Every structure is written in structure tokens, then in C-alpha cells.
mmCIF file of C-alpha atoms in Angstrom:
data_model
loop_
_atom_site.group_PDB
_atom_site.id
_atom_site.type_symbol
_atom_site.label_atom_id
_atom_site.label_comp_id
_atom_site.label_asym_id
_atom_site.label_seq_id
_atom_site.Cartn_x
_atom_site.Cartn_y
_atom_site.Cartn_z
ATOM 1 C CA UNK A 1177 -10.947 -10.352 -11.455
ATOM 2 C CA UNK A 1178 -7.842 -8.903 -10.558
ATOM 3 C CA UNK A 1179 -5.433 -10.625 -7.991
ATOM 4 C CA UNK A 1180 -2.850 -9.232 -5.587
ATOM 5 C CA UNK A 1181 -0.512 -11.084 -3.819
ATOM 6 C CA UNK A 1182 1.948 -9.023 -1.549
ATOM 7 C CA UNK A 1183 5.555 -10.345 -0.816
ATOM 8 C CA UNK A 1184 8.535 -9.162 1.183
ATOM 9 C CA UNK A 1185 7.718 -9.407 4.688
ATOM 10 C CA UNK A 1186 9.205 -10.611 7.161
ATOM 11 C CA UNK A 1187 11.514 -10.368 10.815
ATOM 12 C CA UNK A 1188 13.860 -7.286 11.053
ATOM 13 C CA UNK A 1189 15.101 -5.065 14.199
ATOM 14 C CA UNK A 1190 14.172 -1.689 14.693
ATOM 15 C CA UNK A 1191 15.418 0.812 12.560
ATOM 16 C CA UNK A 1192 15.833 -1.678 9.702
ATOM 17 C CA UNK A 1193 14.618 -1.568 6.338
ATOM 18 C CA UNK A 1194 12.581 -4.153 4.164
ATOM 19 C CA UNK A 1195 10.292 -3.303 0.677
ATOM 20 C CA UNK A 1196 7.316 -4.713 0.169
ATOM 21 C CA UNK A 1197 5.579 -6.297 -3.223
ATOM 22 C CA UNK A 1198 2.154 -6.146 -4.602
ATOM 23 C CA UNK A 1199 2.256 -7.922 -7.936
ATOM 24 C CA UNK A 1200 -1.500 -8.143 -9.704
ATOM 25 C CA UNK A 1201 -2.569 -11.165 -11.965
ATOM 26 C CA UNK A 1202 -5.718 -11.216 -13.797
ATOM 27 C CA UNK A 1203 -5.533 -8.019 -15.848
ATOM 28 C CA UNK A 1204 -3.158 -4.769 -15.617
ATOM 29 C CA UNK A 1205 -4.146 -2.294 -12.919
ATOM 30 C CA UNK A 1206 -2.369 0.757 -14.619
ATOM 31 C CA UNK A 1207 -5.211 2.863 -14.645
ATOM 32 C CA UNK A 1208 -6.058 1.803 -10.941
ATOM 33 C CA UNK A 1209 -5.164 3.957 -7.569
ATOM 34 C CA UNK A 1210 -2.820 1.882 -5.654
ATOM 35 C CA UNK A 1211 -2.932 1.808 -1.961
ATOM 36 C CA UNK A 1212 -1.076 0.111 1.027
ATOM 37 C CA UNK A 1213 -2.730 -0.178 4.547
ATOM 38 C CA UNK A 1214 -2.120 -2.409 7.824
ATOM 39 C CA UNK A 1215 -3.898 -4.061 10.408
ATOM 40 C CA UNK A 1216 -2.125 -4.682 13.832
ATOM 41 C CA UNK A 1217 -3.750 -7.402 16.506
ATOM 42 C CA UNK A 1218 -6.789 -5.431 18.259
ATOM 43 C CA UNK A 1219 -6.412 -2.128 15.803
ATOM 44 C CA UNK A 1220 -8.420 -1.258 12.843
ATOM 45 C CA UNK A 1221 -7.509 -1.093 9.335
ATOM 46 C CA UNK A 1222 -4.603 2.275 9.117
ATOM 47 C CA UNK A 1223 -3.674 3.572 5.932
ATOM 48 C CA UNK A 1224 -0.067 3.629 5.078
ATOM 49 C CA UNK A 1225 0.209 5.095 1.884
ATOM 50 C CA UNK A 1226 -1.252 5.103 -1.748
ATOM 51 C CA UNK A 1227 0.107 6.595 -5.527
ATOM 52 C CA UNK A 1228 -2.063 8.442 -8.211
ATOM 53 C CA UNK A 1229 0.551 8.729 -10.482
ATOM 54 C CA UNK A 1230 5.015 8.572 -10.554
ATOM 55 C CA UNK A 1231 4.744 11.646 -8.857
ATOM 56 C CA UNK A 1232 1.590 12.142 -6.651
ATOM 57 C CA UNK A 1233 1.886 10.101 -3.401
ATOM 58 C CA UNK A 1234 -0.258 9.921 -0.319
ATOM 59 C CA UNK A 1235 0.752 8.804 3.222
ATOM 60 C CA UNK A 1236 -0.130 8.453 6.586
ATOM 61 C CA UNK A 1237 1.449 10.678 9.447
ATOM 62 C CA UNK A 1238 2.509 7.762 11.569
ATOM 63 C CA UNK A 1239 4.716 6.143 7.903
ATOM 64 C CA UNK A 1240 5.684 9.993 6.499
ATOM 65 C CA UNK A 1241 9.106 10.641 6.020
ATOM 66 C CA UNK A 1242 10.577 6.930 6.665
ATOM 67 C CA UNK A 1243 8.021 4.621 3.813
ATOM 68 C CA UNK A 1244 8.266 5.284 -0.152
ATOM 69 C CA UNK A 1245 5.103 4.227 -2.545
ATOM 70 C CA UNK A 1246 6.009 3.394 -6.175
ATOM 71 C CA UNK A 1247 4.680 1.648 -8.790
ATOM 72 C CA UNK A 1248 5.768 0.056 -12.462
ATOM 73 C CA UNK A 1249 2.884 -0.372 -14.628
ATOM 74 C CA UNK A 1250 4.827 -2.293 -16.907
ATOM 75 C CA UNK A 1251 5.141 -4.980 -14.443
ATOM 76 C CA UNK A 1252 1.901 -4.706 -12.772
ATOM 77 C CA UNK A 1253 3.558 -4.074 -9.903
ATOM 78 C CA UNK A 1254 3.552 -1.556 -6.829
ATOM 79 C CA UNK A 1255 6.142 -1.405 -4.119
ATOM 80 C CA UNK A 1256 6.438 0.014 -0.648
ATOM 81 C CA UNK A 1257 9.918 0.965 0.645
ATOM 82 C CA UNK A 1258 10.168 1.118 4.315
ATOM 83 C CA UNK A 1259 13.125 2.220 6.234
ATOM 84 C CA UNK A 1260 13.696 3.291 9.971
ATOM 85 C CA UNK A 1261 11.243 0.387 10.388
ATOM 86 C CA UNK A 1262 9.396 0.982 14.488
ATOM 87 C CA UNK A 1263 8.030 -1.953 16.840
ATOM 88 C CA UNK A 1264 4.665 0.361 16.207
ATOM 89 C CA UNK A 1265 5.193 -0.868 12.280
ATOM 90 C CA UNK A 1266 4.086 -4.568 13.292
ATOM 91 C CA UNK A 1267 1.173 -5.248 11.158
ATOM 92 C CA UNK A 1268 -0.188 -7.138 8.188
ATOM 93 C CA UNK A 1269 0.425 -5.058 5.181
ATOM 94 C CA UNK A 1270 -2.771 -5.304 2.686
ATOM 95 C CA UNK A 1271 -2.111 -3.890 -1.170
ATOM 96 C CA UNK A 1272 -4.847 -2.600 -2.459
ATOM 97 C CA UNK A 1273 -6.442 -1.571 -5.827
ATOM 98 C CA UNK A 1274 -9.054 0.780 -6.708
ATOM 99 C CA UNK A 1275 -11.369 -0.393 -9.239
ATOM 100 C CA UNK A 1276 -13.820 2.484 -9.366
ATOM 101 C CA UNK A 1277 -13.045 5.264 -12.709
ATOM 102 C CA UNK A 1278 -9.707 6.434 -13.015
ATOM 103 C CA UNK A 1279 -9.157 9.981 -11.790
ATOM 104 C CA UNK A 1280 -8.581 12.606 -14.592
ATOM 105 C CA UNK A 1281 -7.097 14.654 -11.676
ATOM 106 C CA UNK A 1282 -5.311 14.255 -8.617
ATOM 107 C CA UNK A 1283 -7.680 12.716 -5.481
ATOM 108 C CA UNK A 1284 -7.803 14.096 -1.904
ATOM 109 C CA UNK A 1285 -5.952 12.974 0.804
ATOM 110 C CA UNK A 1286 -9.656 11.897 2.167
ATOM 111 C CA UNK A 1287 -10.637 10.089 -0.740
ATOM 112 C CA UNK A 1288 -7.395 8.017 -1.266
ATOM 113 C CA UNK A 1289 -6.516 6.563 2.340
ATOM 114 C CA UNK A 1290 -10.811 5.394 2.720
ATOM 115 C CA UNK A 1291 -10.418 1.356 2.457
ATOM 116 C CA UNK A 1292 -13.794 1.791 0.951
ATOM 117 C CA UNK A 1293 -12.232 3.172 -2.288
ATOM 118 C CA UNK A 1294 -10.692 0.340 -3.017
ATOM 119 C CA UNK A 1295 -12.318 -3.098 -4.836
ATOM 120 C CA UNK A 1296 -9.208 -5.363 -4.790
ATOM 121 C CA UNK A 1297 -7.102 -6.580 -1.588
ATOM 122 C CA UNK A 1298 -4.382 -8.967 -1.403
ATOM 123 C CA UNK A 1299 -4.088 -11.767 1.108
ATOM 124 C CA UNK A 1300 -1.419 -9.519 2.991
ATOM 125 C CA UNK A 1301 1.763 -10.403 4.574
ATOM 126 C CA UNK A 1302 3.445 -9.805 7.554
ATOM 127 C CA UNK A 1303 6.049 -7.469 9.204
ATOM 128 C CA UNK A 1304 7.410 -7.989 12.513
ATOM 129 C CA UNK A 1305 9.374 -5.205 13.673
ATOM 130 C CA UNK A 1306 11.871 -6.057 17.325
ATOM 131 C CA UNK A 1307 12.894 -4.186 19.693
#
């Protein structure tokens, strides 16, 4: 089974920055969809953002322009950059991994930010964005 344990969360003021960790134990997940989503107190699961490939990225409207997806496959390792961090940002960030066949070409938008694509989770870790 593969294991994700996110990292990097934490306390910061509005319009700060932080980057977030998803490291994965158990086996490599290079041939694996990454995703990020978030759950906030009383909201359902939003997706935040998700990588295909070094180049082909997916995000959500609310995260577009301001969060950055990457991944090293070397390190089993996927990473989400967040800047011009909101108070509308608090949330517990989930990594996620797909675990379904690779993807010979690019997925839809639809496809990648469904939490039902996606067989692995991480314990998730928190961001607190202040006023």
C-alpha cells in the first residue's frame, strides 16, 4: 500500500506564502496522477489542484493564478506552492494519489479534480490563513 504523509502547514497572515509536502512510502507513485484538495469546517471536499505530467497541471478557480503543483518522481514527492495565501484558504490540505491505470494521454479537467479518482489520501495537514 502506498502511504502519504503531507507536511508544511501551518499559521501565516494573509497574503503570505507557505509550500506544502506530500512524500509517499510504500512504493513509487511515478506513474500515479497526483492531486491536492481541502476540506474547510462545514464545506465539502474542494479540489485545489492536481499534475499529469512536469508540464500538464490542473487547478481549481478559487487557487488559479496564486498555487503551483509540482512533483519529483525521483523523490516520491509532490509539492504545492501557495502564495497570496486568503482567510478563504483555511482548510486541511489532503494529497492524493491515483491508483487506477496511468493515462497514455492527458485527462480532463472533470476526470482529474473527482476525489473518486483517487485510491490513496494522506492524513492531511493544516493551513490557517489570518486576517
Amino acid at each position: 500500500q502506498v502511504q502519504l504523509v503531507e507536511s508544511g502547514g501551518g499559521l501565516v497572515q494573509a497574503g503570505g506564502s507557505l509550500r506544502l509536502s506530500c512524500r509517499a512510502s510504500g512504493r513509487t507513485f511515478s506513474p500515479y496522477s497526483m492531486g491536492w484538495f481541502r476540506q474547510a469546517p462545514g464545506k465539502e471536499r474542494e479540489f485545489v489542484a492536481a499534475i499529469w505530467s512536469g508540464v500538464v497541471t490542473y487547478y481549481g478557480d478559487s487557487v488559479k493564478g496564486r498555487f503551483t503543483i509540482s512533483r519529483d518522481n525521483a523523490k516520491n514527492t509532490v509539492f504545492l506552492q501557495m502564495n497570496d495565501l486568503k482567510p478563504e484558504d483555511t482548510a486541511v490540505y489532503y494529497c492524493a494519489a491515483r491508483n487506477r491505470n496511468p493515462f497514455t494521454s492527458a485527462p480532463t479537467m472533470g476526470v482529474m479534480s473527482s476525489p473518486d479518482e483517487y485510491g490513496y489520501w494522506g492524513q492531511g495537514t493544516q493551513v490557517t490563513v489570518s486576517s
